[in-house]
Amino acid sequence: MKDLDSLYAAIDALSLEGGWHRKTPSLWPEPRKNFLPYLWRYAQVKPILEAAGHLVDHAMADRRNLTMTNPVPGNLYATARTMVAAYQSIRPGECALAHRHTPNALRIILEGHGCYTTVNGTRVEMRPGDVLLTPSWNWHAHESVGTDECFWVDVLDVPLVHLLEPMFFERHPDQLESEIHNVAECPLACRWEDSLRRLDSAPLQTGAMAEQEVELGTPTPALKTMAVHAQRLSAGCVTPVHQSTANAIFTVIEGSGTTVVDGQALDWQRGDVFVVPAWRTHQHRVSERTHLIRVSDEPVMQAFDFLFKQNTPASAP
């Protein structure tokens, strides 16, 4: 090889790349901002789910849901790099049959009564404001035995499993579990009234103006790959400017306000879902008391010592 051109041709022929002349860098000084901040409006989604309820039955799909796909070019599925969220509904008398999968899942209940979930034989009611946990490889099914159509938000770590590749999925051979135990309470059901009681006694966040937060689920974290936090923002609250290497998906349980993400204002109200991708600065501003559920991949970041956070205190409005 007498020159660089012949050297590089030999390297390319073996599917190699010289580290001294990479086409694109493999290291960069701080996290890249690939996924976009985005907001999905429940008021727009709910009528579509209601219409789908008359057109799409459970013979057509395991679950009737609408996936919140991040609009970054080239993305086909994920809401954030490691997580996906979806709105889901179930009509009176319907049953979503049992299946299990390696991805972890959780459900944030928006509205409707008379809906139940069964996880590994434990059957518990799903109530508005509750967070229901479904750990990896647990059988789970959902049913509505009341008169309400029920709506909730699913969050799963499917994109992370796609990346790491240990994806397994199985439908229950008998469609539903045969041994069921009905319970009023269980560790997999984080009741909204319990979250409110804990928030009542939670300290104010450092540097925050009337912001409180508690982590849901025991033991901590609720799931091995996702943490769930309930947040309370008092009327007039302007939070510090947060920044984290963790991705976060927020569901609005009650209230309304604005979250400014890297200068982009997302105006939200009850039932809306918005995503704050990793390393995006964001600040919440509310005029009325608000409750949010924040789901993040903090446990993954913590496991590898990759979790970095910084807050810039807010000035008074």
PDB file of C-alpha atoms in Angstrom:
ATOM      1  CA  MET A   1       0.000   0.000   0.000  1.00  0.00           C
ATOM      2  CA  LYS A   2       1.765   3.057  -1.280  1.00  0.00           C
ATOM      3  CA  ASP A   3      -0.720   5.773  -0.363  1.00  0.00           C
ATOM      4  CA  LEU A   4      -3.685   6.606   1.900  1.00  0.00           C
ATOM      5  CA  ASP A   5      -6.233   5.865  -0.808  1.00  0.00           C
ATOM      6  CA  SER A   6      -5.084   2.250  -1.107  1.00  0.00           C
ATOM      7  CA  LEU A   7      -4.851   1.972   2.698  1.00  0.00           C
ATOM      8  CA  TYR A   8      -8.428   3.187   3.149  1.00  0.00           C
ATOM      9  CA  ALA A   9      -9.657   0.915   0.355  1.00  0.00           C
ATOM     10  CA  ALA A  10      -8.168  -2.081   2.165  1.00  0.00           C
ATOM     11  CA  ILE A  11      -9.750  -0.981   5.443  1.00  0.00           C
ATOM     12  CA  ASP A  12     -13.186  -0.474   3.854  1.00  0.00           C
ATOM     13  CA  ALA A  13     -13.047  -3.873   2.139  1.00  0.00           C
ATOM     14  CA  LEU A  14     -12.905  -5.584   5.552  1.00  0.00           C
ATOM     15  CA  SER A  15     -15.744  -3.492   7.055  1.00  0.00           C
ATOM     16  CA  LEU A  16     -13.294  -1.628   9.256  1.00  0.00           C
ATOM     17  CA  GLU A  17     -12.871   2.054   9.979  1.00  0.00           C
ATOM     18  CA  GLY A  18      -9.707   3.866  10.938  1.00  0.00           C
ATOM     19  CA  GLY A  19     -10.283   5.573  14.245  1.00  0.00           C
ATOM     20  CA  TRP A  20      -8.188   8.532  13.099  1.00  0.00           C
ATOM     21  CA  HIS A  21     -10.510   9.434  10.236  1.00  0.00           C
ATOM     22  CA  ARG A  22     -14.041   8.560  11.346  1.00  0.00           C
ATOM     23  CA  LYS A  23     -16.825   9.826   9.096  1.00  0.00           C
ATOM     24  CA  THR A  24     -18.841  10.718  12.207  1.00  0.00           C
ATOM     25  CA  PRO A  25     -17.525  11.120  15.764  1.00  0.00           C
ATOM     26  CA  SER A  26     -18.262   8.414  18.331  1.00  0.00           C
ATOM     27  CA  LEU A  27     -17.723  10.699  21.337  1.00  0.00           C
ATOM     28  CA  TRP A  28     -19.118  14.174  21.994  1.00  0.00           C
ATOM     29  CA  PRO A  29     -18.821  16.669  24.842  1.00  0.00           C
ATOM     30  CA  GLU A  30     -22.411  16.356  26.123  1.00  0.00           C
ATOM     31  CA  PRO A  31     -25.569  14.338  25.349  1.00  0.00           C
ATOM     32  CA  ARG A  32     -27.017  14.980  21.917  1.00  0.00           C
ATOM     33  CA  LYS A  33     -30.579  16.226  21.754  1.00  0.00           C
ATOM     34  CA  ASN A  34     -32.030  13.725  19.310  1.00  0.00           C
ATOM     35  CA  PHE A  35     -35.649  13.141  20.341  1.00  0.00           C
ATOM     36  CA  LEU A  36     -38.020  16.123  20.359  1.00  0.00           C
ATOM     37  CA  PRO A  37     -40.163  17.566  23.123  1.00  0.00           C
ATOM     38  CA  TYR A  38     -43.792  17.015  22.171  1.00  0.00           C
ATOM     39  CA  LEU A  39     -47.333  17.184  23.565  1.00  0.00           C
ATOM     40  CA  TRP A  40     -50.336  14.927  22.902  1.00  0.00           C
ATOM     41  CA  ARG A  41     -53.739  16.414  23.754  1.00  0.00           C
ATOM     42  CA  TYR A  42     -56.255  14.118  25.420  1.00  0.00           C
ATOM     43  CA  ALA A  43     -59.151  16.223  24.124  1.00  0.00           C
ATOM     44  CA  GLN A  44     -58.064  15.358  20.585  1.00  0.00           C
ATOM     45  CA  VAL A  45     -57.233  11.712  21.261  1.00  0.00           C
ATOM     46  CA  LYS A  46     -60.306  10.675  23.282  1.00  0.00           C
ATOM     47  CA  PRO A  47     -62.850  11.091  20.429  1.00  0.00           C
ATOM     48  CA  ILE A  48     -60.622   8.962  18.188  1.00  0.00           C
ATOM     49  CA  LEU A  49     -60.435   6.215  20.814  1.00  0.00           C
ATOM     50  CA  GLU A  50     -64.200   6.387  21.293  1.00  0.00           C
ATOM     51  CA  ALA A  51     -64.708   5.978  17.546  1.00  0.00           C
ATOM     52  CA  ALA A  52     -62.192   3.129  17.489  1.00  0.00           C
ATOM     53  CA  GLY A  53     -64.217   1.452  20.211  1.00  0.00           C
ATOM     54  CA  HIS A  54     -67.022   0.922  17.684  1.00  0.00           C
ATOM     55  CA  LEU A  55     -64.728  -0.080  14.821  1.00  0.00           C
ATOM     56  CA  VAL A  56     -61.815  -1.999  16.380  1.00  0.00           C
ATOM     57  CA  ASP A  57     -62.684  -4.912  18.661  1.00  0.00           C
ATOM     58  CA  HIS A  58     -60.317  -7.181  20.541  1.00  0.00           C
ATOM     59  CA  ALA A  59     -60.525  -9.793  17.799  1.00  0.00           C
ATOM     60  CA  MET A  60     -58.524  -7.337  15.672  1.00  0.00           C
ATOM     61  CA  ALA A  61     -55.864  -6.473  18.231  1.00  0.00           C
ATOM     62  CA  ASP A  62     -54.614  -7.508  21.658  1.00  0.00           C
ATOM     63  CA  ARG A  63     -55.087  -3.972  22.893  1.00  0.00           C
ATOM     64  CA  ARG A  64     -56.973  -0.930  21.567  1.00  0.00           C
ATOM     65  CA  ASN A  65     -54.352   1.770  21.927  1.00  0.00           C
ATOM     66  CA  LEU A  66     -52.822   4.736  20.153  1.00  0.00           C
ATOM     67  CA  THR A  67     -49.044   4.946  20.360  1.00  0.00           C
ATOM     68  CA  MET A  68     -47.471   8.342  20.950  1.00  0.00           C
ATOM     69  CA  THR A  69     -44.678   8.358  18.388  1.00  0.00           C
ATOM     70  CA  ASN A  70     -42.043  11.054  18.759  1.00  0.00           C
ATOM     71  CA  PRO A  71     -42.057  13.171  15.570  1.00  0.00           C
ATOM     72  CA  VAL A  72     -38.276  13.218  15.185  1.00  0.00           C
ATOM     73  CA  PRO A  73     -37.445  12.224  11.565  1.00  0.00           C
ATOM     74  CA  GLY A  74     -36.781   8.521  11.129  1.00  0.00           C
ATOM     75  CA  ASN A  75     -38.542   7.419  14.322  1.00  0.00           C
ATOM     76  CA  LEU A  76     -41.272   4.837  13.793  1.00  0.00           C
ATOM     77  CA  TYR A  77     -42.363   3.965  17.315  1.00  0.00           C
ATOM     78  CA  ALA A  78     -40.714   5.338  20.454  1.00  0.00           C
ATOM     79  CA  THR A  79     -41.957   8.286  22.510  1.00  0.00           C
ATOM     80  CA  ALA A  80     -38.507   8.766  24.031  1.00  0.00           C
ATOM     81  CA  ARG A  81     -35.287   6.887  23.382  1.00  0.00           C
ATOM     82  CA  THR A  82     -36.016   4.174  25.959  1.00  0.00           C
ATOM     83  CA  MET A  83     -39.799   4.394  26.513  1.00  0.00           C
ATOM     84  CA  VAL A  84     -43.070   4.400  24.641  1.00  0.00           C
ATOM     85  CA  ALA A  85     -46.431   5.777  25.767  1.00  0.00           C
ATOM     86  CA  ALA A  86     -49.914   5.087  24.446  1.00  0.00           C
ATOM     87  CA  TYR A  87     -53.496   6.030  25.173  1.00  0.00           C
ATOM     88  CA  GLN A  88     -55.685   2.946  25.671  1.00  0.00           C
ATOM     89  CA  SER A  89     -59.401   2.353  26.135  1.00  0.00           C
ATOM     90  CA  ILE A  90     -61.699  -0.526  26.988  1.00  0.00           C
ATOM     91  CA  ARG A  91     -65.480  -0.557  26.596  1.00  0.00           C
ATOM     92  CA  PRO A  92     -68.057  -2.043  28.981  1.00  0.00           C
ATOM     93  CA  GLY A  93     -68.140  -5.812  28.758  1.00  0.00           C
ATOM     94  CA  GLU A  94     -64.813  -6.096  26.955  1.00  0.00           C
ATOM     95  CA  CYS A  95     -61.813  -8.148  27.992  1.00  0.00           C
ATOM     96  CA  ALA A  96     -58.260  -7.727  26.753  1.00  0.00           C
ATOM     97  CA  LEU A  97     -56.885 -11.255  26.958  1.00  0.00           C
ATOM     98  CA  ALA A  98     -53.825 -12.235  28.968  1.00  0.00           C
ATOM     99  CA  HIS A  99     -50.329 -12.044  27.574  1.00  0.00           C
ATOM    100  CA  ARG A 100     -46.852 -11.429  28.905  1.00  0.00           C
ATOM    101  CA  HIS A 101     -43.644  -9.895  27.602  1.00  0.00           C
ATOM    102  CA  THR A 102     -40.173  -8.969  28.731  1.00  0.00           C
ATOM    103  CA  PRO A 103     -40.832  -5.192  28.613  1.00  0.00           C
ATOM    104  CA  ASN A 104     -42.002  -3.635  31.867  1.00  0.00           C
ATOM    105  CA  ALA A 105     -45.262  -1.686  31.755  1.00  0.00           C
ATOM    106  CA  LEU A 106     -47.387   0.637  33.839  1.00  0.00           C
ATOM    107  CA  ARG A 107     -50.806   2.237  33.446  1.00  0.00           C
ATOM    108  CA  ILE A 108     -51.923   5.691  34.563  1.00  0.00           C
ATOM    109  CA  ILE A 109     -55.712   5.713  34.843  1.00  0.00           C
ATOM    110  CA  LEU A 110     -57.462   8.805  33.461  1.00  0.00           C
ATOM    111  CA  GLU A 111     -61.187   8.097  33.760  1.00  0.00           C
ATOM    112  CA  GLY A 112     -63.866   5.442  34.059  1.00  0.00           C
ATOM    113  CA  HIS A 113     -64.950   3.028  36.773  1.00  0.00           C
ATOM    114  CA  GLY A 114     -65.546  -0.706  36.784  1.00  0.00           C
ATOM    115  CA  CYS A 115     -62.293  -1.598  35.049  1.00  0.00           C
ATOM    116  CA  TYR A 116     -59.970  -4.279  36.435  1.00  0.00           C
ATOM    117  CA  THR A 117     -56.504  -5.575  35.660  1.00  0.00           C
ATOM    118  CA  THR A 118     -55.227  -9.037  36.529  1.00  0.00           C
ATOM    119  CA  VAL A 119     -51.465  -9.479  36.957  1.00  0.00           C
ATOM    120  CA  ASN A 120     -50.146 -12.983  37.612  1.00  0.00           C
ATOM    121  CA  GLY A 121     -53.504 -14.019  39.046  1.00  0.00           C
ATOM    122  CA  THR A 122     -54.054 -10.934  41.216  1.00  0.00           C
ATOM    123  CA  ARG A 123     -57.149  -8.983  40.126  1.00  0.00           C
ATOM    124  CA  VAL A 124     -57.491  -5.377  41.265  1.00  0.00           C
ATOM    125  CA  GLU A 125     -59.653  -2.421  40.292  1.00  0.00           C
ATOM    126  CA  MET A 126     -58.157   0.405  38.215  1.00  0.00           C
ATOM    127  CA  ARG A 127     -59.361   3.793  39.489  1.00  0.00           C
ATOM    128  CA  PRO A 128     -58.793   7.317  38.136  1.00  0.00           C
ATOM    129  CA  GLY A 129     -55.412   8.661  39.246  1.00  0.00           C
ATOM    130  CA  ASP A 130     -54.049   5.204  40.099  1.00  0.00           C
ATOM    131  CA  VAL A 131     -50.794   3.875  38.684  1.00  0.00           C
ATOM    132  CA  LEU A 132     -50.869   0.123  38.004  1.00  0.00           C
ATOM    133  CA  LEU A 133     -47.549  -1.704  37.615  1.00  0.00           C
ATOM    134  CA  THR A 134     -46.868  -4.717  35.389  1.00  0.00           C
ATOM    135  CA  PRO A 135     -43.316  -6.034  35.863  1.00  0.00           C
ATOM    136  CA  SER A 136     -41.488  -7.954  33.173  1.00  0.00           C
ATOM    137  CA  TRP A 137     -42.859 -11.404  32.174  1.00  0.00           C
ATOM    138  CA  ASN A 138     -46.019 -11.144  34.317  1.00  0.00           C
ATOM    139  CA  TRP A 139     -49.258 -12.387  32.792  1.00  0.00           C
ATOM    140  CA  HIS A 140     -51.742  -9.513  32.557  1.00  0.00           C
ATOM    141  CA  ALA A 141     -55.258  -8.938  31.273  1.00  0.00           C
ATOM    142  CA  HIS A 142     -57.771  -6.090  31.503  1.00  0.00           C
ATOM    143  CA  GLU A 143     -61.564  -6.080  31.635  1.00  0.00           C
ATOM    144  CA  SER A 144     -64.450  -3.664  32.085  1.00  0.00           C
ATOM    145  CA  VAL A 145     -67.412  -4.923  34.109  1.00  0.00           C
ATOM    146  CA  GLY A 146     -69.118  -1.566  34.679  1.00  0.00           C
ATOM    147  CA  THR A 147     -71.000   0.852  32.452  1.00  0.00           C
ATOM    148  CA  ASP A 148     -68.110   3.244  31.736  1.00  0.00           C
ATOM    149  CA  GLU A 149     -65.664   3.259  28.892  1.00  0.00           C
ATOM    150  CA  CYS A 150     -62.304   3.428  30.639  1.00  0.00           C
ATOM    151  CA  PHE A 151     -59.247   5.346  29.458  1.00  0.00           C
ATOM    152  CA  TRP A 152     -55.650   5.261  30.588  1.00  0.00           C
ATOM    153  CA  VAL A 153     -52.052   5.950  29.565  1.00  0.00           C
ATOM    154  CA  ASP A 154     -49.621   3.064  29.118  1.00  0.00           C
ATOM    155  CA  VAL A 155     -45.865   3.553  29.486  1.00  0.00           C
ATOM    156  CA  LEU A 156     -43.493   0.712  28.607  1.00  0.00           C
ATOM    157  CA  ASP A 157     -39.751   0.269  28.189  1.00  0.00           C
ATOM    158  CA  VAL A 158     -40.178  -1.461  24.805  1.00  0.00           C
ATOM    159  CA  PRO A 159     -37.651   0.797  22.956  1.00  0.00           C
ATOM    160  CA  LEU A 160     -34.999  -0.125  25.523  1.00  0.00           C
ATOM    161  CA  VAL A 161     -35.760  -3.818  25.040  1.00  0.00           C
ATOM    162  CA  HIS A 162     -35.603  -3.297  21.274  1.00  0.00           C
ATOM    163  CA  LEU A 163     -32.143  -1.799  21.705  1.00  0.00           C
ATOM    164  CA  LEU A 164     -30.842  -4.543  24.003  1.00  0.00           C
ATOM    165  CA  GLU A 165     -32.763  -7.236  22.043  1.00  0.00           C
ATOM    166  CA  PRO A 166     -34.096  -9.609  24.773  1.00  0.00           C
ATOM    167  CA  MET A 167     -37.655  -9.308  23.393  1.00  0.00           C
ATOM    168  CA  PHE A 168     -40.016 -12.170  24.217  1.00  0.00           C
ATOM    169  CA  PHE A 169     -43.818 -12.103  23.923  1.00  0.00           C
ATOM    170  CA  GLU A 170     -46.381 -14.818  24.635  1.00  0.00           C
ATOM    171  CA  ARG A 171     -50.180 -15.038  24.604  1.00  0.00           C
ATOM    172  CA  HIS A 172     -51.758 -17.048  27.401  1.00  0.00           C
ATOM    173  CA  PRO A 173     -52.532 -20.561  26.110  1.00  0.00           C
ATOM    174  CA  ASP A 174     -55.974 -20.480  27.780  1.00  0.00           C
ATOM    175  CA  GLN A 175     -56.612 -16.799  26.909  1.00  0.00           C
ATOM    176  CA  LEU A 176     -57.066 -15.952  30.596  1.00  0.00           C
ATOM    177  CA  GLU A 177     -55.547 -17.156  33.848  1.00  0.00           C
ATOM    178  CA  SER A 178     -57.646 -19.762  35.631  1.00  0.00           C
ATOM    179  CA  GLU A 179     -56.675 -19.015  39.245  1.00  0.00           C
ATOM    180  CA  ILE A 180     -57.688 -15.458  40.138  1.00  0.00           C
ATOM    181  CA  HIS A 181     -57.493 -13.741  43.525  1.00  0.00           C
ATOM    182  CA  ASN A 182     -59.574 -10.589  43.927  1.00  0.00           C
ATOM    183  CA  VAL A 183     -57.945  -8.005  46.182  1.00  0.00           C
ATOM    184  CA  ALA A 184     -58.815  -4.457  47.174  1.00  0.00           C
ATOM    185  CA  GLU A 185     -55.178  -3.409  47.500  1.00  0.00           C
ATOM    186  CA  CYS A 186     -51.826  -4.776  46.406  1.00  0.00           C
ATOM    187  CA  PRO A 187     -48.269  -3.459  45.895  1.00  0.00           C
ATOM    188  CA  LEU A 188     -48.817  -3.256  42.126  1.00  0.00           C
ATOM    189  CA  ALA A 189     -51.663  -0.750  42.556  1.00  0.00           C
ATOM    190  CA  CYS A 190     -50.429   2.714  43.566  1.00  0.00           C
ATOM    191  CA  ARG A 191     -53.667   4.313  44.726  1.00  0.00           C
ATOM    192  CA  TRP A 192     -54.247   7.972  43.964  1.00  0.00           C
ATOM    193  CA  GLU A 193     -55.518   8.705  47.480  1.00  0.00           C
ATOM    194  CA  ASP A 194     -52.275   7.284  48.882  1.00  0.00           C
ATOM    195  CA  SER A 195     -50.243   9.438  46.507  1.00  0.00           C
ATOM    196  CA  LEU A 196     -52.148  12.525  47.677  1.00  0.00           C
ATOM    197  CA  ARG A 197     -51.558  11.683  51.345  1.00  0.00           C
ATOM    198  CA  ARG A 198     -47.859  11.265  50.724  1.00  0.00           C
ATOM    199  CA  LEU A 199     -47.695  14.538  48.810  1.00  0.00           C
ATOM    200  CA  ASP A 200     -49.418  16.294  51.722  1.00  0.00           C
ATOM    201  CA  SER A 201     -46.417  15.534  53.915  1.00  0.00           C
ATOM    202  CA  ALA A 202     -43.682  15.728  51.263  1.00  0.00           C
ATOM    203  CA  PRO A 203     -41.097  18.505  51.654  1.00  0.00           C
ATOM    204  CA  LEU A 204     -40.779  21.278  49.114  1.00  0.00           C
ATOM    205  CA  GLN A 205     -38.134  20.612  46.503  1.00  0.00           C
ATOM    206  CA  THR A 206     -34.904  22.544  47.008  1.00  0.00           C
ATOM    207  CA  GLY A 207     -35.085  25.888  45.263  1.00  0.00           C
ATOM    208  CA  ALA A 208     -38.653  25.287  44.096  1.00  0.00           C
ATOM    209  CA  MET A 209     -41.668  27.518  44.548  1.00  0.00           C
ATOM    210  CA  ALA A 210     -44.290  25.138  46.014  1.00  0.00           C
ATOM    211  CA  GLU A 211     -43.181  21.983  44.165  1.00  0.00           C
ATOM    212  CA  GLN A 212     -43.479  18.567  45.837  1.00  0.00           C
ATOM    213  CA  GLU A 213     -42.660  15.071  44.564  1.00  0.00           C
ATOM    214  CA  VAL A 214     -42.880  11.489  45.826  1.00  0.00           C
ATOM    215  CA  GLU A 215     -41.774   8.247  44.212  1.00  0.00           C
ATOM    216  CA  LEU A 216     -44.469   5.604  43.768  1.00  0.00           C
ATOM    217  CA  GLY A 217     -44.150   1.850  44.107  1.00  0.00           C
ATOM    218  CA  THR A 218     -42.251  -0.317  46.568  1.00  0.00           C
ATOM    219  CA  PRO A 219     -39.557  -1.383  46.619  1.00  0.00           C
ATOM    220  CA  THR A 220     -37.905   1.589  44.942  1.00  0.00           C
ATOM    221  CA  PRO A 221     -37.839   1.836  42.010  1.00  0.00           C
ATOM    222  CA  ALA A 222     -41.299   0.551  41.102  1.00  0.00           C
ATOM    223  CA  LEU A 223     -39.894  -1.266  38.070  1.00  0.00           C
ATOM    224  CA  LYS A 224     -36.290  -2.144  37.258  1.00  0.00           C
ATOM    225  CA  THR A 225     -36.124   0.202  34.275  1.00  0.00           C
ATOM    226  CA  MET A 226     -38.652   2.949  35.039  1.00  0.00           C
ATOM    227  CA  ALA A 227     -39.295   5.180  38.041  1.00  0.00           C
ATOM    228  CA  VAL A 228     -42.694   6.746  38.719  1.00  0.00           C
ATOM    229  CA  HIS A 229     -43.103  10.034  40.560  1.00  0.00           C
ATOM    230  CA  ALA A 230     -46.213  11.974  41.540  1.00  0.00           C
ATOM    231  CA  GLN A 231     -45.672  15.721  41.479  1.00  0.00           C
ATOM    232  CA  ARG A 232     -47.709  18.559  43.004  1.00  0.00           C
ATOM    233  CA  LEU A 233     -47.327  22.104  41.749  1.00  0.00           C
ATOM    234  CA  SER A 234     -49.174  24.682  43.812  1.00  0.00           C
ATOM    235  CA  ALA A 235     -51.045  27.594  42.252  1.00  0.00           C
ATOM    236  CA  GLY A 236     -48.552  30.133  40.931  1.00  0.00           C
ATOM    237  CA  CYS A 237     -45.668  27.665  41.002  1.00  0.00           C
ATOM    238  CA  VAL A 238     -42.677  28.294  38.762  1.00  0.00           C
ATOM    239  CA  THR A 239     -40.207  25.434  39.115  1.00  0.00           C
ATOM    240  CA  PRO A 240     -36.458  25.561  38.756  1.00  0.00           C
ATOM    241  CA  VAL A 241     -35.101  24.858  35.298  1.00  0.00           C
ATOM    242  CA  HIS A 242     -34.421  21.119  35.378  1.00  0.00           C
ATOM    243  CA  GLN A 243     -31.977  19.198  33.218  1.00  0.00           C
ATOM    244  CA  SER A 244     -31.294  15.470  33.407  1.00  0.00           C
ATOM    245  CA  THR A 245     -29.725  12.655  31.411  1.00  0.00           C
ATOM    246  CA  ALA A 246     -32.944  10.710  32.077  1.00  0.00           C
ATOM    247  CA  ASN A 247     -35.859  10.764  29.642  1.00  0.00           C
ATOM    248  CA  ALA A 248     -39.238  11.684  31.124  1.00  0.00           C
ATOM    249  CA  ILE A 249     -42.879  11.278  30.104  1.00  0.00           C
ATOM    250  CA  PHE A 250     -45.425  13.398  31.988  1.00  0.00           C
ATOM    251  CA  THR A 251     -49.171  12.717  32.347  1.00  0.00           C
ATOM    252  CA  VAL A 252     -51.413  15.509  33.628  1.00  0.00           C
ATOM    253  CA  ILE A 253     -53.777  14.145  36.280  1.00  0.00           C
ATOM    254  CA  GLU A 254     -55.331  17.507  37.092  1.00  0.00           C
ATOM    255  CA  GLY A 255     -54.666  21.190  36.545  1.00  0.00           C
ATOM    256  CA  SER A 256     -53.207  23.109  33.651  1.00  0.00           C
ATOM    257  CA  GLY A 257     -50.047  24.976  32.862  1.00  0.00           C
ATOM    258  CA  THR A 258     -47.066  25.348  30.592  1.00  0.00           C
ATOM    259  CA  THR A 259     -43.768  23.516  30.421  1.00  0.00           C
ATOM    260  CA  VAL A 260     -40.999  25.308  28.576  1.00  0.00           C
ATOM    261  CA  VAL A 261     -38.592  22.774  27.058  1.00  0.00           C
ATOM    262  CA  ASP A 262     -35.446  24.294  25.543  1.00  0.00           C
ATOM    263  CA  GLY A 263     -37.446  27.446  24.863  1.00  0.00           C
ATOM    264  CA  GLN A 264     -40.459  25.614  23.378  1.00  0.00           C
ATOM    265  CA  ALA A 265     -43.710  26.187  25.288  1.00  0.00           C
ATOM    266  CA  LEU A 266     -45.981  23.174  25.748  1.00  0.00           C
ATOM    267  CA  ASP A 267     -49.399  24.232  27.080  1.00  0.00           C
ATOM    268  CA  TRP A 268     -51.158  21.339  28.779  1.00  0.00           C
ATOM    269  CA  GLN A 269     -54.290  20.427  30.708  1.00  0.00           C
ATOM    270  CA  ARG A 270     -55.883  17.374  32.320  1.00  0.00           C
ATOM    271  CA  GLY A 271     -55.254  14.118  30.477  1.00  0.00           C
ATOM    272  CA  ASP A 272     -52.498  15.466  28.227  1.00  0.00           C
ATOM    273  CA  VAL A 273     -49.149  13.703  27.895  1.00  0.00           C
ATOM    274  CA  PHE A 274     -45.842  15.348  27.049  1.00  0.00           C
ATOM    275  CA  VAL A 275     -42.302  14.090  26.668  1.00  0.00           C
ATOM    276  CA  VAL A 276     -39.097  15.757  27.828  1.00  0.00           C
ATOM    277  CA  PRO A 277     -36.192  13.899  26.205  1.00  0.00           C
ATOM    278  CA  ALA A 278     -32.822  13.539  27.901  1.00  0.00           C
ATOM    279  CA  TRP A 279     -30.731  16.628  28.567  1.00  0.00           C
ATOM    280  CA  ARG A 280     -33.472  19.070  27.561  1.00  0.00           C
ATOM    281  CA  THR A 281     -33.866  21.989  29.954  1.00  0.00           C
ATOM    282  CA  HIS A 282     -37.444  22.311  31.170  1.00  0.00           C
ATOM    283  CA  GLN A 283     -39.447  24.417  33.580  1.00  0.00           C
ATOM    284  CA  HIS A 284     -43.075  24.061  34.722  1.00  0.00           C
ATOM    285  CA  ARG A 285     -45.280  27.121  35.201  1.00  0.00           C
ATOM    286  CA  VAL A 286     -48.823  26.782  36.590  1.00  0.00           C
ATOM    287  CA  SER A 287     -51.594  29.113  37.653  1.00  0.00           C
ATOM    288  CA  GLU A 288     -53.741  26.504  39.459  1.00  0.00           C
ATOM    289  CA  ARG A 289     -52.871  23.537  41.645  1.00  0.00           C
ATOM    290  CA  THR A 290     -51.627  20.737  39.416  1.00  0.00           C
ATOM    291  CA  HIS A 291     -50.750  17.063  39.759  1.00  0.00           C
ATOM    292  CA  LEU A 292     -48.471  15.286  37.301  1.00  0.00           C
ATOM    293  CA  ILE A 293     -47.218  11.720  37.008  1.00  0.00           C
ATOM    294  CA  ARG A 294     -43.626  11.642  35.789  1.00  0.00           C
ATOM    295  CA  VAL A 295     -42.248   8.372  34.403  1.00  0.00           C
ATOM    296  CA  SER A 296     -38.516   8.292  33.715  1.00  0.00           C
ATOM    297  CA  ASP A 297     -35.722   5.864  32.889  1.00  0.00           C
ATOM    298  CA  GLU A 298     -33.759   7.030  35.940  1.00  0.00           C
ATOM    299  CA  PRO A 299     -33.199   3.454  37.238  1.00  0.00           C
ATOM    300  CA  VAL A 300     -31.352   2.583  34.020  1.00  0.00           C
ATOM    301  CA  MET A 301     -29.203   5.694  34.263  1.00  0.00           C
ATOM    302  CA  GLN A 302     -28.507   5.073  37.952  1.00  0.00           C
ATOM    303  CA  ALA A 303     -27.526   1.449  37.363  1.00  0.00           C
ATOM    304  CA  PHE A 304     -24.637   2.573  35.160  1.00  0.00           C
ATOM    305  CA  ASP A 305     -23.799   5.782  37.043  1.00  0.00           C
ATOM    306  CA  PHE A 306     -25.052   7.771  34.039  1.00  0.00           C
ATOM    307  CA  LEU A 307     -27.648   9.834  35.929  1.00  0.00           C
ATOM    308  CA  PHE A 308     -26.702  13.517  35.982  1.00  0.00           C
ATOM    309  CA  LYS A 309     -29.068  16.278  37.042  1.00  0.00           C
ATOM    310  CA  GLN A 310     -28.821  20.011  37.425  1.00  0.00           C
ATOM    311  CA  ASN A 311     -31.323  22.635  38.484  1.00  0.00           C
ATOM    312  CA  THR A 312     -31.253  26.387  38.012  1.00  0.00           C
ATOM    313  CA  PRO A 313     -33.433  28.094  40.645  1.00  0.00           C
ATOM    314  CA  ALA A 314     -36.411  30.007  39.307  1.00  0.00           C
ATOM    315  CA  SER A 315     -36.842  33.693  39.911  1.00  0.00           C
ATOM    316  CA  ALA A 316     -40.144  34.896  41.294  1.00  0.00           C
ATOM    317  CA  PRO A 317     -42.767  35.527  38.579  1.00  0.00           C
TER     318      PRO A 317
END
